[in-house]
Coordinates of C-alpha atoms in Angstrom, one line a residue:
X42 CA -1.6 17.3 62.9
X43 CA 0.5 19.7 61.0
X44 CA 1.9 18.8 57.6
X45 CA 5.4 17.6 57.8
X46 CA 7.9 20.1 56.5
X47 CA 11.5 19.5 55.5
X48 CA 14.1 22.2 54.8
X49 CA 17.2 21.1 52.8
X50 CA 20.4 23.3 52.7
X51 CA 22.9 22.4 50.0
X52 CA 26.3 24.2 50.2
X53 CA 27.7 23.9 46.6
X54 CA 31.1 25.4 47.4
X55 CA 31.5 24.3 50.9
X56 CA 35.1 22.6 50.8
X57 CA 36.4 25.7 48.8
X58 CA 34.9 28.4 51.0
X59 CA 36.0 26.6 54.1
X60 CA 39.5 27.3 53.0
X61 CA 38.7 30.8 51.7
X62 CA 37.3 31.8 55.2
X63 CA 40.6 31.0 56.7
X64 CA 42.3 33.5 54.3
X65 CA 39.8 36.2 55.3
X66 CA 39.1 37.4 51.8
X67 CA 42.9 37.5 50.8
X68 CA 42.3 35.2 47.9
X69 CA 40.6 36.9 45.0
X70 CA 41.4 34.6 42.2
X71 CA 39.3 31.5 41.1
X72 CA 40.0 28.8 43.6
X73 CA 39.5 25.0 43.7
X74 CA 39.9 22.0 45.8
X75 CA 41.8 19.2 44.3
X76 CA 41.3 15.5 44.8
X77 CA 43.7 12.7 43.7
X78 CA 42.8 9.3 42.5
X79 CA 45.7 7.3 41.6
X80 CA 47.9 9.5 39.7
X81 CA 45.1 11.7 38.4
X82 CA 44.3 15.2 39.9
X83 CA 40.9 16.4 39.4
X84 CA 38.8 19.2 40.8
X85 CA 36.5 18.3 43.8
X86 CA 35.0 21.5 44.8
X87 CA 34.9 25.2 43.1
X88 CA 34.7 28.6 44.3
X89 CA 32.0 30.9 42.9
X90 CA 34.6 32.6 40.9
X91 CA 36.0 29.3 39.5
X92 CA 32.5 28.2 38.5
X93 CA 32.0 31.5 36.7
X94 CA 35.1 30.8 34.7
X95 CA 33.5 27.7 33.2
X96 CA 35.2 25.0 35.2
X97 CA 33.3 22.0 36.3
X98 CA 33.8 19.4 39.1
X99 CA 35.4 16.3 37.9
X100 CA 37.6 18.1 35.4
X101 CA 41.4 17.2 35.3
X102 CA 43.6 19.8 36.9
X103 CA 45.8 20.1 33.6
X104 CA 42.6 21.1 31.5
X105 CA 41.4 23.4 34.2
X106 CA 44.7 25.3 34.3
X107 CA 44.5 25.5 30.5
X108 CA 41.2 27.1 30.9
X109 CA 42.1 29.3 33.6
X110 CA 45.8 30.0 34.2
X111 CA 45.3 32.0 37.4
X112 CA 43.6 29.1 39.1
X113 CA 44.6 28.5 42.8
X114 CA 44.2 25.1 44.2
X115 CA 44.5 23.5 47.6
X116 CA 44.3 19.6 48.4
X117 CA 41.2 18.2 49.8
X118 CA 40.9 17.3 53.5
X119 CA 38.1 15.0 54.3
X120 CA 38.6 15.1 58.1
X121 CA 38.5 18.9 58.2
X122 CA 35.5 19.1 55.8
X123 CA 33.5 16.5 57.9
X124 CA 34.4 18.5 61.0
X125 CA 33.2 21.8 59.5
X126 CA 30.0 20.1 58.3
X127 CA 29.5 19.0 61.8
X128 CA 29.9 22.6 63.0
X129 CA 27.2 23.7 60.6
X130 CA 25.0 21.0 61.7
X131 CA 25.3 22.3 65.4
X132 CA 24.6 25.9 64.1
X133 CA 21.4 24.8 62.4
X134 CA 20.2 23.7 65.6
X135 CA 19.1 27.2 66.2
X136 CA 16.4 26.7 63.6
X137 CA 15.2 23.2 64.4
X138 CA 16.1 20.5 67.0
X139 CA 15.9 17.9 64.3
X140 CA 19.0 18.3 62.1
X141 CA 20.8 15.7 60.1
X142 CA 23.9 16.0 57.8
X143 CA 24.2 14.4 54.4
X144 CA 27.8 14.1 53.5
X145 CA 29.6 15.8 51.9
X146 CA 27.9 19.1 51.8
X147 CA 24.3 19.2 52.8
X148 CA 22.1 19.6 55.9
X149 CA 18.5 18.3 56.3
X150 CA 16.2 20.0 58.9
X151 CA 12.6 18.9 60.0
X152 CA 11.0 22.1 60.5
X153 CA 7.6 21.0 61.4
X154 CA 6.2 23.3 63.9
X155 CA 9.2 25.5 63.9
X156 CA 8.5 28.1 61.0
X157 CA 6.0 30.2 62.9
X158 CA 8.7 31.0 65.5
X159 CA 10.3 33.1 62.7
X160 CA 7.3 34.4 61.1
X161 CA 6.8 31.8 58.4
X162 CA 8.7 29.6 56.1
X163 CA 9.9 32.6 53.8
X164 CA 11.0 34.6 56.8
X165 CA 12.9 31.4 58.1
X166 CA 14.6 31.0 54.8
X167 CA 15.5 34.5 54.7
X168 CA 17.0 34.3 58.2
X169 CA 19.1 31.3 57.2
X170 CA 20.3 33.1 54.1
X171 CA 21.5 36.2 56.0
X172 CA 23.3 34.1 58.5
X173 CA 25.1 32.1 55.8
X174 CA 26.0 35.5 54.1
X175 CA 27.7 36.6 57.5
X176 CA 29.5 33.2 57.5
X177 CA 30.8 33.9 54.0
X178 CA 29.1 30.8 52.8
X179 CA 26.8 30.0 49.8
X180 CA 23.7 28.0 50.5
X181 CA 20.9 26.7 48.4
X182 CA 17.6 26.2 50.2
X183 CA 14.6 23.9 49.4
X184 CA 11.6 23.5 51.4
X185 CA 8.9 20.8 50.9
X186 CA 6.8 17.9 52.4
X187 CA 9.4 15.2 51.9
X188 CA 13.2 14.9 52.1
X189 CA 13.5 13.9 48.6
X190 CA 11.5 16.9 47.3
X191 CA 13.4 19.4 49.5
X192 CA 16.7 17.9 48.1
X193 CA 15.5 18.3 44.6
X194 CA 14.3 21.8 44.9
X195 CA 17.7 23.0 46.6
X196 CA 19.7 21.6 43.8
X197 CA 17.7 21.7 40.6
X198 CA 14.9 24.5 41.2
X199 CA 14.7 26.7 38.1
X200 CA 16.6 24.2 35.7
X201 CA 15.0 22.5 32.9
X202 CA 15.8 19.0 31.5
X203 CA 17.7 19.1 28.2
X204 CA 17.3 16.6 25.4
X205 CA 19.5 13.6 25.5
X206 CA 20.5 14.0 21.9
X207 CA 21.9 17.3 21.0
X208 CA 22.6 16.6 17.3
X209 CA 26.1 15.3 17.9
X210 CA 25.6 11.8 16.7
X211 CA 28.7 11.9 14.5
X212 CA 27.7 9.0 12.2
X213 CA 24.3 10.7 11.3
X214 CA 25.7 14.3 10.7
X215 CA 27.0 15.9 7.5
X216 CA 30.7 16.0 6.7
X217 CA 31.2 19.7 7.6
X218 CA 29.5 19.0 11.1
X219 CA 31.8 16.1 11.7
X220 CA 34.8 18.2 11.1
X221 CA 33.9 20.6 13.7
X222 CA 32.9 18.0 16.3
X223 CA 36.4 17.9 17.7
X224 CA 36.2 21.3 18.7
X225 CA 33.1 20.9 20.8
X226 CA 33.0 20.5 24.6
X227 CA 33.5 16.9 26.0
X228 CA 29.7 16.6 27.3
X229 CA 28.5 17.8 23.8
X230 CA 30.4 14.9 22.1
X231 CA 28.7 12.4 24.2
X232 CA 30.7 12.6 27.4
X233 CA 29.3 13.0 31.0
X234 CA 27.4 16.2 31.3
X235 CA 28.6 18.9 33.7
X236 CA 27.0 19.0 37.2
X237 CA 24.1 21.5 37.7
X238 CA 25.3 25.0 38.5
X239 CA 23.7 26.7 41.4
X240 CA 21.2 29.4 40.9
X241 CA 20.5 32.5 42.6
X242 CA 21.6 31.8 46.3
X243 CA 19.2 34.3 47.7
X244 CA 15.9 32.9 46.3
X245 CA 14.9 29.6 48.3
X246 CA 12.5 27.3 46.5
X247 CA 9.4 26.7 48.6
X248 CA 6.8 24.1 47.7
X249 CA 3.4 24.9 49.3
X250 CA 2.1 22.1 51.6
X251 CA 0.4 19.4 49.6
X252 CA 1.7 20.7 46.3
X253 CA 4.9 18.7 46.2
X254 CA 4.1 16.8 42.9
X255 CA 3.5 19.9 41.1
X256 CA 6.7 21.5 42.5
X257 CA 9.0 18.7 41.2
X258 CA 7.1 17.4 38.1
X259 CA 9.2 19.8 35.7
X260 CA 12.6 19.0 37.2
X261 CA 15.0 16.6 35.5
X262 CA 15.1 13.0 36.7
X263 CA 18.4 13.6 38.3
X264 CA 16.6 15.5 40.9
X265 CA 15.2 12.1 42.2
X266 CA 18.8 11.1 43.5
X267 CA 19.3 8.5 40.9
X268 CA 22.5 7.1 39.7
X269 CA 24.2 8.5 36.7
X270 CA 23.6 5.2 34.7
X271 CA 19.8 5.4 35.5
X272 CA 19.6 8.9 34.4
X273 CA 21.3 8.2 31.1
X274 CA 19.1 5.2 30.4
X275 CA 16.1 7.1 31.3
X276 CA 17.1 10.0 28.9
X277 CA 17.6 7.5 26.2
X278 CA 14.0 6.3 26.5
X279 CA 12.9 10.0 26.4
X280 CA 12.1 10.4 30.1
X281 CA 13.7 13.5 31.0
X282 CA 11.6 15.0 33.6
X283 CA 9.8 13.7 36.7
X284 CA 6.5 14.1 35.2
X285 CA 7.5 11.7 32.5
X286 CA 8.5 9.2 35.0
X287 CA 5.4 9.4 37.1
X288 CA 3.1 8.3 34.3
X289 CA 5.0 5.1 33.4
X290 CA 3.8 1.6 34.7
X291 CA 5.6 0.7 37.9
X292 CA 6.0 -3.0 37.1
X293 CA 7.9 -2.2 33.9
X294 CA 10.1 0.2 35.7
X295 CA 11.1 -2.3 38.3
X296 CA 11.9 -4.9 35.7
X297 CA 14.0 -2.7 33.6
X298 CA 15.7 -0.4 36.2
X299 CA 15.4 -2.2 39.5
X300 CA 13.7 -1.1 42.7
X301 CA 15.9 2.0 43.3
X302 CA 14.1 4.1 40.5
X303 CA 10.7 3.6 41.9
X304 CA 11.8 3.8 45.5
X305 CA 13.4 7.3 45.0
X306 CA 10.3 8.5 43.1
X307 CA 7.9 7.4 46.0
X308 CA 10.1 8.9 48.5
X309 CA 10.0 12.3 46.7
X310 CA 6.3 12.1 46.4
X311 CA 5.6 11.0 50.1
X312 CA 4.3 7.5 49.2
X313 CA 7.4 5.7 50.9
X314 CA 8.2 7.4 54.1
X315 CA 11.8 8.6 54.6
X316 CA 12.8 9.6 58.2
X317 CA 15.3 12.4 59.0
X318 CA 17.8 10.7 61.4
X319 CA 19.7 13.4 63.2
X320 CA 23.2 12.5 64.5
X321 CA 23.2 11.3 67.8
X322 CA 24.9 13.5 70.3
X323 CA 28.4 12.4 71.3
X324 CA 30.8 13.3 73.9
X325 CA 33.4 15.9 72.9
X326 CA 36.8 15.9 74.6
X327 CA 39.5 18.2 73.1
X328 CA 41.9 20.7 74.2
X329 CA 43.8 23.4 72.2
X330 CA 46.8 25.4 72.5
X331 CA 47.7 28.5 70.4
X332 CA 51.4 29.3 70.3
X333 CA 52.8 32.8 70.3
X334 CA 55.6 31.7 67.8
X335 CA 55.8 28.8 65.5
X336 CA 57.6 25.8 66.9
X337 CA 59.4 22.9 64.8
X338 CA 61.5 21.0 67.3
X339 CA 60.3 17.7 68.7
X340 CA 61.0 18.8 72.3
X341 CA 58.7 21.9 71.9
X342 CA 55.9 19.8 70.8
X343 CA 56.4 17.5 73.7
X344 CA 56.4 20.5 76.0
X345 CA 53.1 21.7 74.2
X346 CA 51.6 18.1 74.6
X347 CA 52.4 18.2 78.4
X348 CA 50.3 21.4 78.5
X349 CA 47.1 20.1 76.8
X350 CA 47.2 16.4 77.8
X351 CA 46.5 16.9 81.8
X352 CA 43.3 19.0 81.0
X353 CA 42.1 16.5 78.5
X354 CA 42.6 13.7 81.1
X355 CA 40.7 15.8 83.7
X356 CA 37.8 16.2 81.5
X357 CA 37.6 12.5 80.8
X358 CA 37.9 11.7 84.5
X359 CA 35.0 14.1 85.5
X360 CA 32.9 12.5 82.8
X361 CA 33.8 9.0 84.0
X362 CA 35.1 7.9 80.6
X363 CA 38.3 6.8 79.3
X364 CA 40.1 7.5 75.9
X365 CA 40.4 4.6 73.4
X366 CA 41.7 6.7 70.4
X367 CA 43.3 10.0 70.4
X368 CA 44.2 12.4 67.5
X369 CA 46.8 15.1 67.7
X370 CA 46.4 17.9 65.1
X371 CA 49.4 20.2 64.3
X372 CA 48.3 23.2 62.4
X373 CA 51.3 24.6 60.4
X374 CA 51.9 28.2 59.3
X375 CA 51.3 27.3 55.7
X376 CA 47.7 26.4 56.5
X377 CA 48.2 22.6 56.2
X378 CA 47.7 20.0 59.0
X379 CA 49.9 17.3 60.2
X380 CA 47.8 14.4 62.1
X381 CA 48.9 11.5 64.1
X382 CA 46.4 8.9 65.8
X383 CA 47.1 6.4 68.7
X384 CA 45.1 3.9 70.2
X385 CA 44.8 2.3 73.6
X386 CA 44.2 -1.4 74.3
X387 CA 41.8 -0.3 77.3
X388 CA 39.9 2.9 78.1
X389 CA 42.3 5.2 80.2
X390 CA 42.3 8.8 81.5
X391 CA 45.8 8.5 83.0
X392 CA 48.3 11.1 81.4
X393 CA 51.3 9.0 82.3
X394 CA 50.0 6.2 80.2
X395 CA 48.8 8.1 77.3
X396 CA 51.9 10.4 76.9
X397 CA 54.5 7.7 75.9
X398 CA 52.2 6.5 73.0
X399 CA 51.9 10.0 71.5
X400 CA 55.7 10.6 71.8
X401 CA 56.2 7.4 69.8
X402 CA 54.5 9.0 66.9
X403 CA 55.8 12.4 67.1
X404 CA 58.8 11.7 64.6
X405 CA 56.0 11.3 61.9
X406 CA 55.2 14.9 62.2
X407 CA 56.8 17.3 59.5
X408 CA 56.9 20.8 61.0
X409 CA 57.7 22.4 57.8
X410 CA 57.8 26.1 58.3
X411 CA 56.6 25.9 61.9
X412 CA 53.6 24.9 63.8
X413 CA 51.4 27.4 65.4
X414 CA 48.5 25.4 67.0
X415 CA 48.3 22.1 68.9
X416 CA 44.9 20.3 69.4
X417 CA 44.4 17.1 71.1
X418 CA 41.1 15.2 70.8
X419 CA 39.9 12.1 72.2
X420 CA 37.5 11.1 69.5
X421 CA 36.7 7.5 70.7
X422 CA 35.9 7.1 74.4
X423 CA 34.3 4.6 76.6
X424 CA 32.8 4.5 80.0
X425 CA 35.2 3.9 82.7
X426 CA 33.6 2.8 86.0
X427 CA 34.8 4.3 89.2
X428 CA 36.9 2.3 91.6
X429 CA 35.0 1.2 94.6
X430 CA 36.7 1.5 98.1
X431 CA 37.8 -2.0 99.0
X432 CA 38.5 -3.8 102.3
X433 CA 41.9 -5.1 103.5
X434 CA 41.7 -8.5 101.6
X435 CA 40.5 -6.8 98.5
X436 CA 43.1 -4.2 98.6
X437 CA 45.9 -6.8 99.2
X438 CA 44.6 -8.7 96.1
X439 CA 44.6 -5.5 93.9
X440 CA 48.2 -4.8 95.2
X441 CA 49.4 -8.3 94.2
X442 CA 47.7 -8.0 90.8
X443 CA 49.5 -4.8 90.1
X444 CA 52.8 -6.1 91.4
X445 CA 52.4 -9.1 88.9
X446 CA 52.2 -6.5 86.1
X447 CA 48.6 -7.2 84.9
X448 CA 48.4 -3.8 83.2
X449 CA 51.9 -4.4 81.6
X450 CA 50.0 -6.4 78.8
X451 CA 47.8 -3.4 78.1
X452 CA 50.8 -0.9 78.1
X453 CA 52.7 -3.2 75.7
X454 CA 49.8 -3.6 73.4
X455 CA 49.4 0.2 73.5
X456 CA 53.0 0.6 72.4
X457 CA 53.0 -1.9 69.7
X458 CA 49.7 -0.5 68.4
X459 CA 51.3 2.9 68.2
X460 CA 54.0 1.5 65.9
X461 CA 52.0 -1.0 63.7
X462 CA 48.4 -0.3 64.6
X463 CA 46.0 -1.9 67.1
X464 CA 44.0 -3.8 64.4
X465 CA 47.4 -5.7 63.7
X466 CA 47.7 -7.3 67.1
X467 CA 45.8 -10.4 67.3
X468 CA 44.8 -12.9 70.0
X469 CA 43.8 -16.6 69.6
X470 CA 40.5 -17.9 71.0
X471 CA 39.4 -21.6 71.2
X472 CA 37.0 -22.7 68.4
X473 CA 34.8 -25.8 68.6
X474 CA 36.3 -27.8 65.7
X475 CA 38.6 -30.7 65.5
X476 CA 40.1 -29.8 62.3
X477 CA 43.8 -28.6 63.0
X478 CA 43.6 -25.1 61.4
X479 CA 40.1 -24.4 62.9
X480 CA 40.9 -25.1 66.5
X481 CA 41.6 -21.3 67.1
X482 CA 40.0 -18.1 66.1
X483 CA 41.9 -14.8 65.4
X484 CA 40.7 -11.9 67.2
X485 CA 41.7 -8.5 67.7
X486 CA 43.7 -8.3 70.9
X487 CA 42.8 -4.8 71.9
X488 CA 39.1 -5.4 71.9
X489 CA 38.8 -8.9 73.5
X490 CA 39.9 -10.4 76.8
X491 CA 42.4 -13.2 77.0
X492 CA 40.9 -16.6 76.5
X493 CA 40.6 -18.7 79.8
X494 CA 38.5 -21.7 78.5
X495 CA 41.1 -23.5 76.5
X496 CA 40.5 -27.3 76.4
X497 CA 42.9 -29.8 77.7
X498 CA 45.7 -30.9 75.3
X499 CA 45.2 -34.5 74.4
X500 CA 47.2 -34.5 71.2
X501 CA 50.4 -33.0 70.2
X502 CA 50.1 -30.1 67.8
X503 CA 53.1 -28.4 65.9
X504 CA 54.3 -25.0 67.0
X505 CA 53.9 -23.8 63.4
X506 CA 51.0 -24.6 61.3
X507 CA 51.0 -23.8 57.5
X508 CA 48.9 -24.8 54.5
X509 CA 49.6 -28.4 53.4
X510 CA 52.7 -28.7 51.2
X511 CA 53.6 -31.7 48.9
X512 CA 56.0 -34.1 49.9
X513 CA 57.5 -36.3 47.4
X514 CA 58.5 -39.9 48.6
X515 CA 61.9 -41.1 47.1
X516 CA 63.5 -44.6 47.1
X517 CA 65.8 -44.9 50.2
X518 CA 69.0 -46.8 50.6
X519 CA 68.2 -49.5 53.1
X520 CA 71.8 -49.3 54.5
X521 CA 71.3 -45.7 55.3
X522 CA 67.6 -45.8 56.6
X523 CA 66.3 -48.0 59.2
X524 CA 63.5 -50.4 58.1
X525 CA 60.2 -49.0 58.8
X526 CA 57.0 -51.2 59.1
X527 CA 54.3 -50.9 56.4
X528 CA 51.8 -48.0 56.4
X529 CA 54.7 -45.8 57.9
X530 CA 55.8 -42.5 56.5
X531 CA 58.3 -42.9 53.5
X532 CA 61.8 -43.6 54.8
X533 CA 63.2 -41.0 52.5
X534 CA 61.3 -38.0 51.0
X535 CA 61.8 -34.6 49.3
X536 CA 60.2 -31.5 50.8
X537 CA 61.0 -27.7 49.9
X538 CA 63.7 -28.9 47.6
X539 CA 65.5 -30.7 50.2
X540 CA 66.0 -34.4 50.9
X541 CA 65.1 -35.8 54.3
X542 CA 65.6 -39.2 55.8
X543 CA 63.1 -40.5 58.4
X544 CA 64.7 -41.5 61.8
X545 CA 61.6 -42.0 63.9
X546 CA 57.7 -41.8 63.2
X547 CA 54.8 -41.9 65.6
X548 CA 51.2 -42.2 64.7
X549 CA 48.9 -42.3 62.8
X550 CA 46.2 -39.7 64.1
X551 CA 43.3 -40.1 61.7
X552 CA 41.2 -37.0 61.2
X553 CA 38.1 -36.8 59.1
X554 CA 36.7 -33.9 57.5
X555 CA 33.5 -32.0 58.8
X556 CA 30.9 -33.9 56.7
X557 CA 28.4 -31.1 57.3
X558 CA 30.6 -28.6 55.6
X559 CA 32.0 -28.4 52.1
X560 CA 35.6 -27.3 52.8
X561 CA 37.6 -27.2 49.6
X562 CA 40.8 -27.8 51.6
X563 CA 39.5 -31.1 52.8
X564 CA 38.0 -32.6 49.7
X565 CA 40.8 -35.2 49.7
X566 CA 39.0 -37.2 52.4
X567 CA 40.4 -38.7 55.7
X568 CA 43.9 -37.9 56.6
X569 CA 46.4 -39.9 58.7
X570 CA 48.9 -37.7 60.5
X571 CA 52.3 -38.8 61.6
X572 CA 55.1 -36.9 63.8
X573 CA 58.2 -37.5 62.0
X574 CA 61.6 -36.8 63.2
X575 CA 64.4 -36.7 60.5
X576 CA 68.2 -37.7 60.8
X577 CA 69.2 -33.9 60.5
X578 CA 66.8 -33.2 63.6
X579 CA 63.7 -31.6 62.0
X580 CA 60.5 -32.6 63.6
X581 CA 57.7 -32.4 61.0
X582 CA 54.0 -33.2 60.9
X583 CA 53.1 -35.2 57.8
X584 CA 49.9 -36.8 56.8
X585 CA 48.7 -39.1 54.0
X586 CA 45.4 -38.9 52.3
X587 CA 43.0 -41.7 52.4
X588 CA 40.2 -42.1 49.8
X589 CA 38.4 -45.0 48.4
X590 CA 40.1 -44.7 45.0
X591 CA 43.5 -43.3 45.9
X592 CA 46.1 -43.1 48.7
X593 CA 49.6 -42.6 49.3
X594 CA 49.6 -38.9 48.8
X595 CA 51.8 -37.2 51.3
X596 CA 51.8 -33.7 52.6
X597 CA 53.5 -31.5 55.3
X598 CA 51.4 -29.3 57.4
X599 CA 53.5 -28.3 60.5
X600 CA 56.8 -27.9 62.3
X601 CA 57.2 -28.9 65.9
X602 CA 60.5 -26.6 66.2

């Protein structure tokens, strides 16, 4: 059986080079992709020219512009970056049928039994490097027996571990050194170290079969895919390279750092198997319309939508599938994208049912200087069974069902979902509990059928049910309030800063808590519920708590309307 061989391709400048490819070499200045976290803008990806200027990932945009005034930036687009990586995954299928993507910028190929088709592993790596050069992409390659070792070689080959202490412990240095410490870079003053810079892209790192341990032993411990906190703690102990970590006792490592450090080490050495899981092939349904001139009016977008929606529905119909979620991409002339998404309550491939949902979201699109390309994609689909030919009686039943508007609920849910989101539409299903607030379960209406097994109603329940609210009994004027028997609700009470006088009361309905559950809301014990009608017309649902040591506390939990 041949030795398992894994190829890792790392794209250190993927997000930036994706944008640069669209400009076809027109941008010659340093370029960076900017991410926003709260109100902070930081660098997420750099072009090779920006890396050469000394910029680093995670650096704030203001600091980067101070270092490099000619820096050009663009906002990050996770959807397009993921789609671009998926395209590269399909491209890598020419070298191996077993390809997995590792977000955000890496591919993993199982090349066992494939390298000889290209003349060997060096020739395979050279072919990939040439293809990446034609695609104007930078790729770092590593080949080893395990995915962890290939990942480490692709990113850290040729790099040596640096000492954790660089002589910058300010409290241990001389005065002159301390006076110059403020001029040093952030990571030299104890801040986070910069990300490793890619080495020569044309020199793939190949570990010979069976020599994985020797190939990674001189690499820094960060090559084992450890967290930053674990790397810092290991460096403080003097463990800087993988060889230092291999010689340590396993039990002590697990006690101090947890299972993750030992697991990553075993995965890199092959002691712990790590499979390569390729992405399951999915159905792809999309249509595209390139416009001769930019458009900006909503009517023009609708006209373009009428051109691309019927072909998409024809593709779905031929494949026997229906769309559940669709996404409309509007590519603007300034190389930005406006995206809207809609969902359907049921899988469908009827253009007349999908078109109204898309038109409801068109006002959210900002055309800017104009839209030059429209793309409609059904990114979530479900099988849609074919309609079987029916006899006369079945056809009459179907016609009656259509006449009664059985699909009207699905259309209504689709329209409401286009405005507020399908996940915000809920439907109640019966639950097996006698507790009032647990008699129904809230479920997403778009992904469940209506409940047909509701139990018979034996007790009256309020229309509106809310958490219990305190009711304060008040002394009542016997002339104004009718006399009530003992153990009845208070003749006069105060609730929600209003005073109420009891007219009639019916009950009680005694409900005990579920003794097998510790519900904090029912720690007060048994409750006696009463239906109370006040003199002003309110119909409320009051209850009194009953315990061995205390009773007489009243609460309001519902309104009969």
